[in-house]
Amino acid sequence: MTQNLFFTYGDRWKVLRQNLTPLFSSSKMKNMFYLVDKCAHVFEDMLSNELKTDNVQEVRPLMARFTMDVIGSCAFGIDTNTMARNSETNPFTKIGCLIFSETFYRGFKIAARAIWPALFYGLKMKSFPTEADEFFNKLMMGVFAGRKYKPTNRNDFVDLILNWKEKNYITGDSLQNMKGDDKKVNLEVDDEILVGQCLLFFAAGFETSSTTLQYTLYELAKNPEAQEKVINEIDEYLQRRNNKLVYECITELPYTEACFDEALRLYPVLGVLTREVVEDYTMPCGAVIGKGIRVHIPVYHLHHNPEFFPNPEVFRPERFYGEEKRNVKPFTYMPFGEGPRLCIGKFKLQKVITF
Ligand code: HEM
């Protein structure tokens, strides 16, 4: 699982990023969107069923089951059935709980990897348990073999990744090229690299998306006025679009989007971003940051700083709505990171809005 873009660095990261970026283009995502729509219908049915037995529902597992199903469908090319009844025994639900459980040990591992990587690797700690690697490896090898290592017409991420197999390698620029070199780097396309990229959605997209949905709904539950506005906006949208969910919805629901933005401000999924300095760097003020130093950017603190966001503990989506959005100062709000390692999912969304 750690073979994917999220965990790599240096030239290997650069080549993967260059080759993955086109796969996240708006046209590719649009082609895949029918799969998300299908999952949304299954979600509606699940919710109606669950409400028959209990009209109080905990949002957290519901959102995790929905997100897992979307990822299964779009990234693994399979039906996970996580929204069927008795999902506690579903292998995908179990693996999600195993990896993303909120335990002290997991918290310690995340902090240790960011602050003392030598200790983390020295103690042979792993970001993901071996069972998860084995589970997904077996799963994806079965999916690839089922498609005979050739793209189908499903238009999912597995198809896009299998296109890499046409040549036996992918090519990209070396990081040194930023200094004027013109060195190309090849990466061999083996099973490990293919499986790793499909798992990217799970490793980087599951907990992030699921938690964001959970916190947005939690805040809407506490803020009935905002909730009302979201409901009205969605109702109007559905009326306009003949009750159909289409890909363009992400640009047609600005208030709903502002609610997600505000939830991500209050609860950024990655509260600290870490960068390692690869060579000595002199700042404009003259201070030198030496090679090997790890810089921790306090995203959570920036998002909660009253200088940038007055009354920071209050959920107020209007901060990200209409003209007021322009008041957000660059680099004070970074729920998707910043710079060349910006979330590849975010990159996509920006492009849709710009073009
Ligand atoms: C609300 C949902 C999401 C949030 C809040 C989020 C947030 C983030 C953040 C904070 C980073 C680190 C950026 C940095 O270091 O500057 C990141 C990286 C990344 N995210 Fe997301 N993400 C989300 C959804 C997704 C999804 C659905 C995918 C699908 C594949 C994804 C793929 C990635 C990848 C591959 C990286 C690593 C990029 C790189 O290192 O080049 N993310 N994300």
mmCIF file of C-alpha atoms and ligand atoms in Angstrom:
data_model
loop_
_atom_site.group_PDB
_atom_site.id
_atom_site.type_symbol
_atom_site.label_atom_id
_atom_site.label_comp_id
_atom_site.label_asym_id
_atom_site.label_seq_id
_atom_site.Cartn_x
_atom_site.Cartn_y
_atom_site.Cartn_z
ATOM 1 C CA MET A 1 0.000 0.000 0.000
ATOM 2 C CA THR A 2 2.885 2.318 0.655
ATOM 3 C CA GLN A 3 3.996 1.977 -3.003
ATOM 4 C CA ASN A 4 1.476 4.649 -3.934
ATOM 5 C CA LEU A 5 1.896 8.356 -4.585
ATOM 6 C CA PHE A 6 0.884 9.406 -1.080
ATOM 7 C CA PHE A 7 3.827 7.647 0.557
ATOM 8 C CA THR A 8 6.591 7.970 -2.041
ATOM 9 C CA TYR A 9 9.166 10.754 -2.464
ATOM 10 C CA GLY A 10 12.000 11.901 -4.741
ATOM 11 C CA ASP A 11 12.056 10.925 -8.424
ATOM 12 C CA ARG A 12 9.680 8.024 -7.906
ATOM 13 C CA TRP A 13 7.053 10.452 -6.528
ATOM 14 C CA LYS A 14 7.608 12.886 -9.396
ATOM 15 C CA VAL A 15 7.151 10.236 -12.109
ATOM 16 C CA LEU A 16 4.055 8.812 -10.431
ATOM 17 C CA ARG A 17 2.534 12.264 -9.932
ATOM 18 C CA GLN A 18 3.135 13.229 -13.576
ATOM 19 C CA ASN A 19 1.560 10.015 -14.803
ATOM 20 C CA LEU A 20 -1.373 10.044 -12.383
ATOM 21 C CA THR A 21 -2.384 13.695 -12.813
ATOM 22 C CA PRO A 22 -4.047 13.159 -16.244
ATOM 23 C CA LEU A 23 -6.041 10.274 -14.760
ATOM 24 C CA PHE A 24 -7.714 12.763 -12.400
ATOM 25 C CA SER A 25 -8.805 15.134 -15.184
ATOM 26 C CA SER A 26 -12.410 16.346 -15.120
ATOM 27 C CA SER A 27 -13.317 14.312 -18.215
ATOM 28 C CA LYS A 28 -12.009 11.094 -16.624
ATOM 29 C CA MET A 29 -13.894 11.825 -13.398
ATOM 30 C CA LYS A 30 -17.026 12.662 -15.357
ATOM 31 C CA ASN A 31 -16.902 9.301 -17.146
ATOM 32 C CA MET A 32 -16.670 7.572 -13.785
ATOM 33 C CA PHE A 33 -19.438 9.572 -12.163
ATOM 34 C CA TYR A 34 -22.229 7.141 -13.069
ATOM 35 C CA LEU A 35 -20.666 4.773 -10.523
ATOM 36 C CA VAL A 36 -20.964 7.388 -7.744
ATOM 37 C CA ASP A 37 -24.572 8.027 -8.750
ATOM 38 C CA LYS A 38 -25.337 4.300 -8.442
ATOM 39 C CA CYS A 39 -23.835 4.208 -4.944
ATOM 40 C CA ALA A 40 -25.914 7.271 -3.972
ATOM 41 C CA HIS A 41 -29.096 5.356 -4.883
ATOM 42 C CA VAL A 42 -27.970 2.323 -2.884
ATOM 43 C CA PHE A 43 -27.303 4.722 0.004
ATOM 44 C CA GLU A 44 -30.847 6.103 -0.190
ATOM 45 C CA ASP A 45 -32.277 2.575 -0.009
ATOM 46 C CA MET A 46 -29.995 1.677 2.879
ATOM 47 C CA LEU A 47 -31.048 4.778 4.798
ATOM 48 C CA SER A 48 -34.761 4.055 4.316
ATOM 49 C CA ASN A 49 -34.210 0.496 5.530
ATOM 50 C CA GLU A 50 -32.154 1.496 8.560
ATOM 51 C CA LEU A 51 -34.770 4.106 9.508
ATOM 52 C CA LYS A 52 -37.440 1.412 9.634
ATOM 53 C CA THR A 53 -35.708 -0.177 12.605
ATOM 54 C CA ASP A 54 -34.462 2.957 14.364
ATOM 55 C CA ASN A 55 -35.108 6.593 13.503
ATOM 56 C CA VAL A 56 -31.931 7.689 15.286
ATOM 57 C CA GLN A 57 -28.931 6.884 13.131
ATOM 58 C CA GLU A 58 -25.249 7.395 13.808
ATOM 59 C CA VAL A 59 -23.767 9.243 10.856
ATOM 60 C CA ARG A 60 -20.208 7.986 11.227
ATOM 61 C CA PRO A 61 -20.682 4.335 10.160
ATOM 62 C CA LEU A 62 -23.224 5.315 7.489
ATOM 63 C CA MET A 63 -20.762 7.659 5.815
ATOM 64 C CA ALA A 64 -17.910 5.162 6.119
ATOM 65 C CA ARG A 65 -20.033 2.472 4.423
ATOM 66 C CA PHE A 66 -21.037 4.841 1.618
ATOM 67 C CA THR A 67 -17.473 6.079 1.021
ATOM 68 C CA MET A 68 -16.126 2.542 1.015
ATOM 69 C CA ASP A 69 -18.685 1.493 -1.578
ATOM 70 C CA VAL A 70 -17.806 4.439 -3.842
ATOM 71 C CA ILE A 71 -14.103 3.671 -3.585
ATOM 72 C CA GLY A 72 -14.713 -0.033 -4.198
ATOM 73 C CA SER A 73 -16.717 0.771 -7.292
ATOM 74 C CA CYS A 74 -14.533 3.553 -8.762
ATOM 75 C CA ALA A 75 -11.062 2.435 -7.710
ATOM 76 C CA PHE A 76 -11.212 -1.360 -7.345
ATOM 77 C CA GLY A 77 -13.879 -2.029 -9.953
ATOM 78 C CA ILE A 78 -15.973 -4.180 -7.631
ATOM 79 C CA ASP A 79 -19.133 -4.080 -5.566
ATOM 80 C CA THR A 80 -18.138 -4.039 -1.884
ATOM 81 C CA ASN A 81 -21.678 -4.510 -0.546
ATOM 82 C CA THR A 82 -20.803 -2.420 2.489
ATOM 83 C CA MET A 83 -24.274 -0.899 2.411
ATOM 84 C CA ALA A 84 -26.038 -4.266 2.579
ATOM 85 C CA ARG A 85 -27.504 -5.455 5.895
ATOM 86 C CA ASN A 86 -25.171 -6.916 8.556
ATOM 87 C CA SER A 87 -22.250 -4.922 7.235
ATOM 88 C CA GLU A 88 -20.239 -5.583 10.437
ATOM 89 C CA THR A 89 -19.172 -8.914 8.943
ATOM 90 C CA ASN A 90 -18.325 -7.379 5.553
ATOM 91 C CA PRO A 91 -14.556 -7.805 4.902
ATOM 92 C CA PHE A 92 -14.241 -4.212 3.601
ATOM 93 C CA THR A 93 -15.928 -2.758 6.669
ATOM 94 C CA LYS A 94 -13.635 -4.861 8.846
ATOM 95 C CA ILE A 95 -10.471 -3.794 7.046
ATOM 96 C CA GLY A 96 -11.533 -0.119 7.174
ATOM 97 C CA CYS A 97 -12.053 -0.387 10.956
ATOM 98 C CA LEU A 98 -8.736 -2.208 11.383
ATOM 99 C CA ILE A 99 -6.735 0.477 9.587
ATOM 100 C CA PHE A 100 -8.512 3.657 10.567
ATOM 101 C CA SER A 101 -9.492 2.844 14.161
ATOM 102 C CA GLU A 102 -9.029 5.708 16.601
ATOM 103 C CA THR A 103 -6.642 4.118 19.043
ATOM 104 C CA PHE A 104 -3.851 5.641 21.058
ATOM 105 C CA TYR A 105 -1.358 3.364 19.272
ATOM 106 C CA ARG A 106 -2.452 4.597 15.833
ATOM 107 C CA GLY A 107 -2.206 8.226 16.977
ATOM 108 C CA PHE A 108 1.279 7.521 18.307
ATOM 109 C CA LYS A 109 2.348 5.890 15.030
ATOM 110 C CA ILE A 110 1.135 8.849 12.943
ATOM 111 C CA ALA A 111 2.959 11.327 15.193
ATOM 112 C CA ALA A 112 6.085 9.148 15.356
ATOM 113 C CA ARG A 113 6.314 8.852 11.570
ATOM 114 C CA ALA A 114 6.025 12.632 11.170
ATOM 115 C CA ILE A 115 8.374 13.645 13.990
ATOM 116 C CA TRP A 116 10.852 10.753 14.381
ATOM 117 C CA PRO A 117 10.849 8.802 11.102
ATOM 118 C CA ALA A 118 14.079 7.031 12.082
ATOM 119 C CA LEU A 119 12.399 5.702 15.233
ATOM 120 C CA PHE A 120 9.283 4.723 13.273
ATOM 121 C CA TYR A 121 11.191 2.702 10.697
ATOM 122 C CA GLY A 122 13.840 1.554 13.210
ATOM 123 C CA LEU A 123 11.122 -0.081 15.324
ATOM 124 C CA LYS A 124 9.740 -1.647 12.111
ATOM 125 C CA MET A 125 6.405 0.124 12.563
ATOM 126 C CA LYS A 126 4.055 0.163 9.583
ATOM 127 C CA SER A 127 1.452 2.706 8.535
ATOM 128 C CA PHE A 128 -0.873 -0.092 7.479
ATOM 129 C CA PRO A 129 -1.136 -3.595 8.970
ATOM 130 C CA THR A 130 0.206 -6.527 6.910
ATOM 131 C CA GLU A 131 -3.293 -8.108 6.774
ATOM 132 C CA ALA A 132 -4.526 -5.059 4.814
ATOM 133 C CA ASP A 133 -1.702 -5.344 2.280
ATOM 134 C CA GLU A 134 -2.413 -9.034 1.784
ATOM 135 C CA PHE A 135 -6.160 -8.509 1.526
ATOM 136 C CA PHE A 136 -5.950 -5.773 -1.127
ATOM 137 C CA ASN A 137 -3.148 -7.433 -3.042
ATOM 138 C CA LYS A 138 -5.200 -10.602 -3.482
ATOM 139 C CA LEU A 139 -8.282 -8.569 -4.372
ATOM 140 C CA MET A 140 -6.626 -6.425 -7.036
ATOM 141 C CA MET A 141 -4.689 -9.287 -8.601
ATOM 142 C CA GLY A 142 -8.052 -11.038 -9.040
ATOM 143 C CA VAL A 143 -9.562 -7.899 -10.646
ATOM 144 C CA PHE A 144 -6.606 -7.448 -13.037
ATOM 145 C CA ALA A 145 -6.659 -11.121 -14.007
ATOM 146 C CA GLY A 146 -10.462 -10.931 -14.532
ATOM 147 C CA ARG A 147 -9.856 -8.114 -17.047
ATOM 148 C CA LYS A 148 -6.889 -9.957 -18.574
ATOM 149 C CA TYR A 149 -4.767 -6.897 -17.737
ATOM 150 C CA LYS A 150 -6.639 -4.895 -20.392
ATOM 151 C CA PRO A 151 -8.959 -1.869 -19.944
ATOM 152 C CA THR A 152 -12.703 -2.578 -20.254
ATOM 153 C CA ASN A 153 -15.499 -0.094 -20.969
ATOM 154 C CA ARG A 154 -16.297 0.404 -17.271
ATOM 155 C CA ASN A 155 -14.280 3.677 -17.251
ATOM 156 C CA ASP A 156 -13.195 3.169 -13.666
ATOM 157 C CA PHE A 157 -9.742 3.796 -12.203
ATOM 158 C CA VAL A 158 -8.644 0.173 -12.774
ATOM 159 C CA ASP A 159 -9.180 0.712 -16.515
ATOM 160 C CA LEU A 160 -7.128 3.913 -16.447
ATOM 161 C CA ILE A 161 -4.281 2.262 -14.569
ATOM 162 C CA LEU A 162 -4.295 -0.800 -16.841
ATOM 163 C CA ASN A 163 -3.475 1.526 -19.744
ATOM 164 C CA TRP A 164 -0.030 1.830 -18.165
ATOM 165 C CA LYS A 165 0.457 -1.847 -18.926
ATOM 166 C CA GLU A 166 0.519 -1.163 -22.662
ATOM 167 C CA LYS A 167 4.123 -0.119 -22.278
ATOM 168 C CA ASN A 168 6.101 -1.871 -19.596
ATOM 169 C CA TYR A 169 7.236 1.367 -18.014
ATOM 170 C CA ILE A 170 6.119 4.932 -17.290
ATOM 171 C CA THR A 171 8.363 7.944 -17.826
ATOM 172 C CA GLY A 172 8.684 11.334 -16.173
ATOM 173 C CA ASP A 173 11.066 14.099 -15.169
ATOM 174 C CA SER A 174 13.681 13.849 -12.477
ATOM 175 C CA LEU A 175 13.320 16.353 -9.622
ATOM 176 C CA GLN A 176 16.722 17.698 -10.679
ATOM 177 C CA ASN A 177 15.054 19.102 -13.803
ATOM 178 C CA MET A 178 13.742 21.939 -11.625
ATOM 179 C CA LYS A 179 17.339 23.182 -11.723
ATOM 180 C CA GLY A 180 17.552 23.072 -15.514
ATOM 181 C CA ASP A 181 18.619 19.428 -16.075
ATOM 182 C CA ASP A 182 16.745 17.355 -18.608
ATOM 183 C CA LYS A 183 16.894 13.895 -17.063
ATOM 184 C CA LYS A 184 14.103 11.385 -17.696
ATOM 185 C CA VAL A 185 13.306 8.631 -15.220
ATOM 186 C CA ASN A 186 11.558 5.347 -16.077
ATOM 187 C CA LEU A 187 9.552 3.239 -13.650
ATOM 188 C CA GLU A 188 8.803 -0.364 -14.470
ATOM 189 C CA VAL A 189 5.077 -1.128 -14.511
ATOM 190 C CA ASP A 190 4.802 -4.292 -12.439
ATOM 191 C CA ASP A 191 1.877 -5.673 -10.423
ATOM 192 C CA GLU A 192 3.072 -3.915 -7.291
ATOM 193 C CA ILE A 193 2.926 -0.468 -8.883
ATOM 194 C CA LEU A 194 -0.531 -1.128 -10.378
ATOM 195 C CA VAL A 195 -2.001 -2.426 -7.121
ATOM 196 C CA GLY A 196 -0.384 0.453 -5.201
ATOM 197 C CA GLN A 197 -2.066 3.129 -7.322
ATOM 198 C CA CYS A 198 -5.522 1.550 -7.058
ATOM 199 C CA LEU A 199 -5.080 1.483 -3.309
ATOM 200 C CA LEU A 200 -4.290 5.195 -3.445
ATOM 201 C CA PHE A 201 -7.995 5.924 -3.251
ATOM 202 C CA PHE A 202 -8.298 3.790 -0.182
ATOM 203 C CA ALA A 203 -5.117 4.961 1.573
ATOM 204 C CA ALA A 204 -5.596 8.671 0.800
ATOM 205 C CA GLY A 205 -9.274 9.003 -0.095
ATOM 206 C CA PHE A 206 -11.277 6.821 2.304
ATOM 207 C CA GLU A 207 -10.798 8.306 5.733
ATOM 208 C CA THR A 208 -10.426 11.865 4.397
ATOM 209 C CA SER A 209 -13.716 11.817 2.437
ATOM 210 C CA SER A 210 -15.657 9.843 5.022
ATOM 211 C CA THR A 211 -14.595 12.072 7.934
ATOM 212 C CA THR A 212 -15.369 15.241 5.951
ATOM 213 C CA LEU A 213 -18.894 13.989 5.227
ATOM 214 C CA GLN A 214 -19.362 13.070 8.890
ATOM 215 C CA TYR A 215 -18.277 16.434 10.282
ATOM 216 C CA THR A 216 -20.270 18.395 7.701
ATOM 217 C CA LEU A 217 -23.443 16.509 8.633
ATOM 218 C CA TYR A 218 -22.632 16.896 12.334
ATOM 219 C CA GLU A 219 -22.342 20.679 11.987
ATOM 220 C CA LEU A 220 -25.506 20.854 9.852
ATOM 221 C CA ALA A 221 -27.354 18.933 12.562
ATOM 222 C CA LYS A 222 -26.267 21.585 15.082
ATOM 223 C CA ASN A 223 -27.047 24.498 12.737
ATOM 224 C CA PRO A 224 -30.627 24.153 11.470
ATOM 225 C CA GLU A 225 -30.521 27.416 9.519
ATOM 226 C CA ALA A 226 -27.559 26.291 7.438
ATOM 227 C CA GLN A 227 -29.188 22.876 7.097
ATOM 228 C CA GLU A 228 -32.335 24.470 5.692
ATOM 229 C CA LYS A 229 -30.309 26.414 3.122
ATOM 230 C CA VAL A 230 -28.506 23.256 1.998
ATOM 231 C CA ILE A 231 -31.780 21.357 1.649
ATOM 232 C CA ASN A 232 -33.289 24.189 -0.408
ATOM 233 C CA GLU A 233 -30.225 24.443 -2.626
ATOM 234 C CA ILE A 234 -30.280 20.702 -3.315
ATOM 235 C CA ASP A 235 -34.041 20.696 -3.935
ATOM 236 C CA GLU A 236 -33.672 23.514 -6.454
ATOM 237 C CA TYR A 237 -30.781 21.701 -8.099
ATOM 238 C CA LEU A 238 -32.788 18.481 -8.445
ATOM 239 C CA GLN A 239 -35.725 20.375 -9.896
ATOM 240 C CA ARG A 240 -33.443 22.004 -12.465
ATOM 241 C CA ARG A 241 -31.816 18.689 -13.364
ATOM 242 C CA ASN A 242 -34.952 16.529 -13.516
ATOM 243 C CA ASN A 243 -34.134 14.753 -10.279
ATOM 244 C CA LYS A 244 -30.829 13.483 -11.632
ATOM 245 C CA LEU A 245 -27.429 13.704 -10.031
ATOM 246 C CA VAL A 246 -24.884 14.761 -12.662
ATOM 247 C CA TYR A 247 -21.176 15.399 -12.363
ATOM 248 C CA GLU A 248 -21.571 19.164 -12.744
ATOM 249 C CA CYS A 249 -23.374 19.233 -9.381
ATOM 250 C CA ILE A 250 -20.007 20.035 -7.781
ATOM 251 C CA THR A 251 -20.062 23.478 -9.370
ATOM 252 C CA GLU A 252 -23.791 24.105 -8.955
ATOM 253 C CA LEU A 253 -24.160 23.852 -5.181
ATOM 254 C CA PRO A 254 -22.096 26.776 -3.833
ATOM 255 C CA TYR A 255 -23.707 26.964 -0.376
ATOM 256 C CA THR A 256 -23.411 23.212 0.158
ATOM 257 C CA GLU A 257 -19.790 23.448 -0.919
ATOM 258 C CA ALA A 258 -19.242 26.303 1.548
ATOM 259 C CA CYS A 259 -20.539 24.008 4.313
ATOM 260 C CA PHE A 260 -17.932 21.393 3.380
ATOM 261 C CA ASP A 261 -15.243 24.104 3.279
ATOM 262 C CA GLU A 262 -16.239 25.367 6.713
ATOM 263 C CA ALA A 263 -16.329 21.828 8.171
ATOM 264 C CA LEU A 264 -12.828 21.278 6.756
ATOM 265 C CA ARG A 265 -11.695 24.504 8.404
ATOM 266 C CA LEU A 266 -12.968 23.387 11.795
ATOM 267 C CA TYR A 267 -11.850 19.779 11.402
ATOM 268 C CA PRO A 268 -9.005 19.540 8.866
ATOM 269 C CA VAL A 269 -8.318 15.875 8.266
ATOM 270 C CA LEU A 270 -4.570 16.441 8.369
ATOM 271 C CA GLY A 271 -4.086 18.948 11.189
ATOM 272 C CA VAL A 272 -0.328 19.145 10.570
ATOM 273 C CA LEU A 273 1.516 18.938 7.250
ATOM 274 C CA THR A 274 5.131 17.872 7.235
ATOM 275 C CA ARG A 275 7.882 18.637 4.740
ATOM 276 C CA GLU A 276 11.484 17.481 4.835
ATOM 277 C CA VAL A 277 14.141 19.879 3.549
ATOM 278 C CA VAL A 278 16.118 18.098 0.810
ATOM 279 C CA GLU A 279 18.932 20.643 0.602
ATOM 280 C CA ASP A 280 20.012 23.702 2.616
ATOM 281 C CA TYR A 281 17.612 26.573 1.974
ATOM 282 C CA THR A 282 18.097 30.261 2.768
ATOM 283 C CA MET A 283 14.881 32.144 3.477
ATOM 284 C CA PRO A 284 14.467 35.749 2.202
ATOM 285 C CA CYS A 285 15.094 36.959 5.799
ATOM 286 C CA GLY A 286 18.478 35.197 5.799
ATOM 287 C CA ALA A 287 17.557 32.273 8.099
ATOM 288 C CA VAL A 288 18.901 28.948 6.867
ATOM 289 C CA ILE A 289 16.915 25.718 7.103
ATOM 290 C CA GLY A 290 19.373 22.873 6.876
ATOM 291 C CA LYS A 291 19.048 19.699 4.831
ATOM 292 C CA GLY A 292 17.154 16.973 6.671
ATOM 293 C CA ILE A 293 15.172 19.360 8.890
ATOM 294 C CA ARG A 294 11.486 18.483 9.091
ATOM 295 C CA VAL A 295 9.124 21.444 8.978
ATOM 296 C CA HIS A 296 5.671 20.975 10.534
ATOM 297 C CA ILE A 297 2.984 23.326 9.272
ATOM 298 C CA PRO A 298 0.266 23.815 11.922
ATOM 299 C CA VAL A 299 -2.833 23.676 9.673
ATOM 300 C CA TYR A 300 -5.294 23.185 12.540
ATOM 301 C CA HIS A 301 -3.874 26.177 14.388
ATOM 302 C CA LEU A 302 -4.037 28.406 11.276
ATOM 303 C CA HIS A 303 -7.656 27.415 10.684
ATOM 304 C CA HIS A 304 -8.540 28.301 14.284
ATOM 305 C CA ASN A 305 -6.616 31.565 14.463
ATOM 306 C CA PRO A 306 -9.034 34.498 15.148
ATOM 307 C CA GLU A 307 -6.749 36.817 13.178
ATOM 308 C CA PHE A 308 -7.628 34.921 10.006
ATOM 309 C CA PHE A 309 -11.079 33.595 10.930
ATOM 310 C CA PRO A 310 -12.984 35.778 13.443
ATOM 311 C CA ASN A 311 -14.933 33.724 16.023
ATOM 312 C CA PRO A 312 -13.041 30.681 14.824
ATOM 313 C CA GLU A 313 -15.036 28.124 16.824
ATOM 314 C CA VAL A 314 -18.324 29.151 15.182
ATOM 315 C CA PHE A 315 -19.552 27.170 12.154
ATOM 316 C CA ARG A 316 -20.297 29.911 9.606
ATOM 317 C CA PRO A 317 -20.304 28.636 5.984
ATOM 318 C CA GLU A 318 -20.756 32.222 4.747
ATOM 319 C CA ARG A 319 -16.968 32.657 5.180
ATOM 320 C CA PHE A 320 -16.608 30.548 2.027
ATOM 321 C CA TYR A 321 -19.664 31.785 0.169
ATOM 322 C CA GLY A 322 -19.952 34.473 -2.529
ATOM 323 C CA GLU A 323 -17.828 37.607 -2.209
ATOM 324 C CA GLU A 324 -16.791 36.835 1.381
ATOM 325 C CA LYS A 325 -14.725 33.914 0.118
ATOM 326 C CA ARG A 326 -12.251 36.433 -1.301
ATOM 327 C CA ASN A 327 -11.348 37.514 2.260
ATOM 328 C CA VAL A 328 -9.672 34.182 2.982
ATOM 329 C CA LYS A 329 -5.953 34.928 2.956
ATOM 330 C CA PRO A 330 -3.736 32.577 0.926
ATOM 331 C CA PHE A 331 -1.974 29.917 3.026
ATOM 332 C CA THR A 332 -4.233 30.410 6.067
ATOM 333 C CA TYR A 333 -6.619 27.716 4.845
ATOM 334 C CA MET A 334 -5.071 24.466 3.632
ATOM 335 C CA PRO A 335 -7.363 21.459 4.149
ATOM 336 C CA PHE A 336 -5.988 19.871 0.952
ATOM 337 C CA GLY A 337 -2.378 20.937 1.527
ATOM 338 C CA GLU A 338 -0.371 23.289 -0.686
ATOM 339 C CA GLY A 339 2.414 23.247 -3.254
ATOM 340 C CA PRO A 340 3.460 20.427 -5.563
ATOM 341 C CA ARG A 341 2.184 17.779 -3.122
ATOM 342 C CA LEU A 342 -1.280 19.259 -2.944
ATOM 343 C CA CYS A 343 -4.015 16.618 -2.714
ATOM 344 C CA ILE A 344 -4.510 15.161 -6.188
ATOM 345 C CA GLY A 345 -8.290 15.086 -5.539
ATOM 346 C CA LYS A 346 -8.311 18.841 -4.856
ATOM 347 C CA PHE A 347 -6.325 19.554 -7.998
ATOM 348 C CA LYS A 348 -9.144 18.020 -9.990
ATOM 349 C CA LEU A 349 -11.860 20.122 -8.388
ATOM 350 C CA GLN A 350 -9.960 23.368 -8.995
ATOM 351 C CA LYS A 351 -9.647 22.558 -12.688
ATOM 352 C CA VAL A 352 -13.357 21.970 -13.053
ATOM 353 C CA ILE A 353 -14.127 25.326 -11.508
ATOM 354 C CA THR A 354 -11.552 27.213 -13.532
ATOM 355 C CA PHE A 355 -12.394 25.812 -16.952
HETATM 356 C C1 HEM B 1 -12.279 15.659 1.631
HETATM 357 C C2 HEM B 1 -11.430 14.812 1.101
HETATM 358 C C3 HEM B 1 -9.943 14.959 1.132
HETATM 359 C C4 HEM B 1 -9.135 15.728 1.917
HETATM 360 C C5 HEM B 1 -9.534 16.676 3.029
HETATM 361 C C6 HEM B 1 -7.774 15.469 1.501
HETATM 362 C C7 HEM B 1 -6.661 16.067 2.064
HETATM 363 C C8 HEM B 1 -5.359 15.831 1.665
HETATM 364 C C9 HEM B 1 -4.193 16.457 2.249
HETATM 365 C C10 HEM B 1 -4.200 17.446 3.400
HETATM 366 C C11 HEM B 1 -3.111 15.982 1.601
HETATM 367 C C12 HEM B 1 -1.644 16.348 1.873
HETATM 368 C C13 HEM B 1 -1.273 17.511 0.994
HETATM 369 C C14 HEM B 1 0.067 18.136 1.305
HETATM 370 O O1 HEM B 1 0.935 17.488 1.903
HETATM 371 O O2 HEM B 1 0.276 19.315 0.920
HETATM 372 C C15 HEM B 1 -3.582 15.058 0.583
HETATM 373 C C16 HEM B 1 -2.772 14.392 -0.299
HETATM 374 C C17 HEM B 1 -3.239 13.472 -1.192
HETATM 375 N N1 HEM B 1 -4.554 13.131 -1.438
HETATM 376 FE FE1 HEM B 1 -6.185 13.927 -0.576
HETATM 377 N N2 HEM B 1 -7.785 14.554 0.489
HETATM 378 C C18 HEM B 1 -9.088 14.210 0.231
HETATM 379 C C19 HEM B 1 -9.552 13.302 -0.710
HETATM 380 C C20 HEM B 1 -8.754 12.584 -1.549
HETATM 381 C C21 HEM B 1 -9.235 11.619 -2.513
HETATM 382 C C22 HEM B 1 -10.690 11.211 -2.747
HETATM 383 C C23 HEM B 1 -8.167 11.128 -3.140
HETATM 384 C C24 HEM B 1 -8.235 10.095 -4.233
HETATM 385 C C25 HEM B 1 -7.289 9.434 -4.690
HETATM 386 C C26 HEM B 1 -6.984 11.779 -2.580
HETATM 387 C C27 HEM B 1 -5.689 11.556 -2.951
HETATM 388 C C28 HEM B 1 -4.575 12.173 -2.406
HETATM 389 C C29 HEM B 1 -3.206 11.865 -2.802
HETATM 390 C C30 HEM B 1 -2.785 10.845 -3.827
HETATM 391 C C31 HEM B 1 -2.374 12.680 -2.046
HETATM 392 C C32 HEM B 1 -0.858 12.723 -2.092
HETATM 393 C C33 HEM B 1 -0.417 13.658 -3.183
HETATM 394 C C34 HEM B 1 1.093 13.717 -3.320
HETATM 395 O O3 HEM B 1 1.794 13.456 -2.350
HETATM 396 O O4 HEM B 1 1.555 14.024 -4.429
HETATM 397 N N3 HEM B 1 -7.385 12.663 -1.607
HETATM 398 N N4 HEM B 1 -4.955 14.985 0.636
#
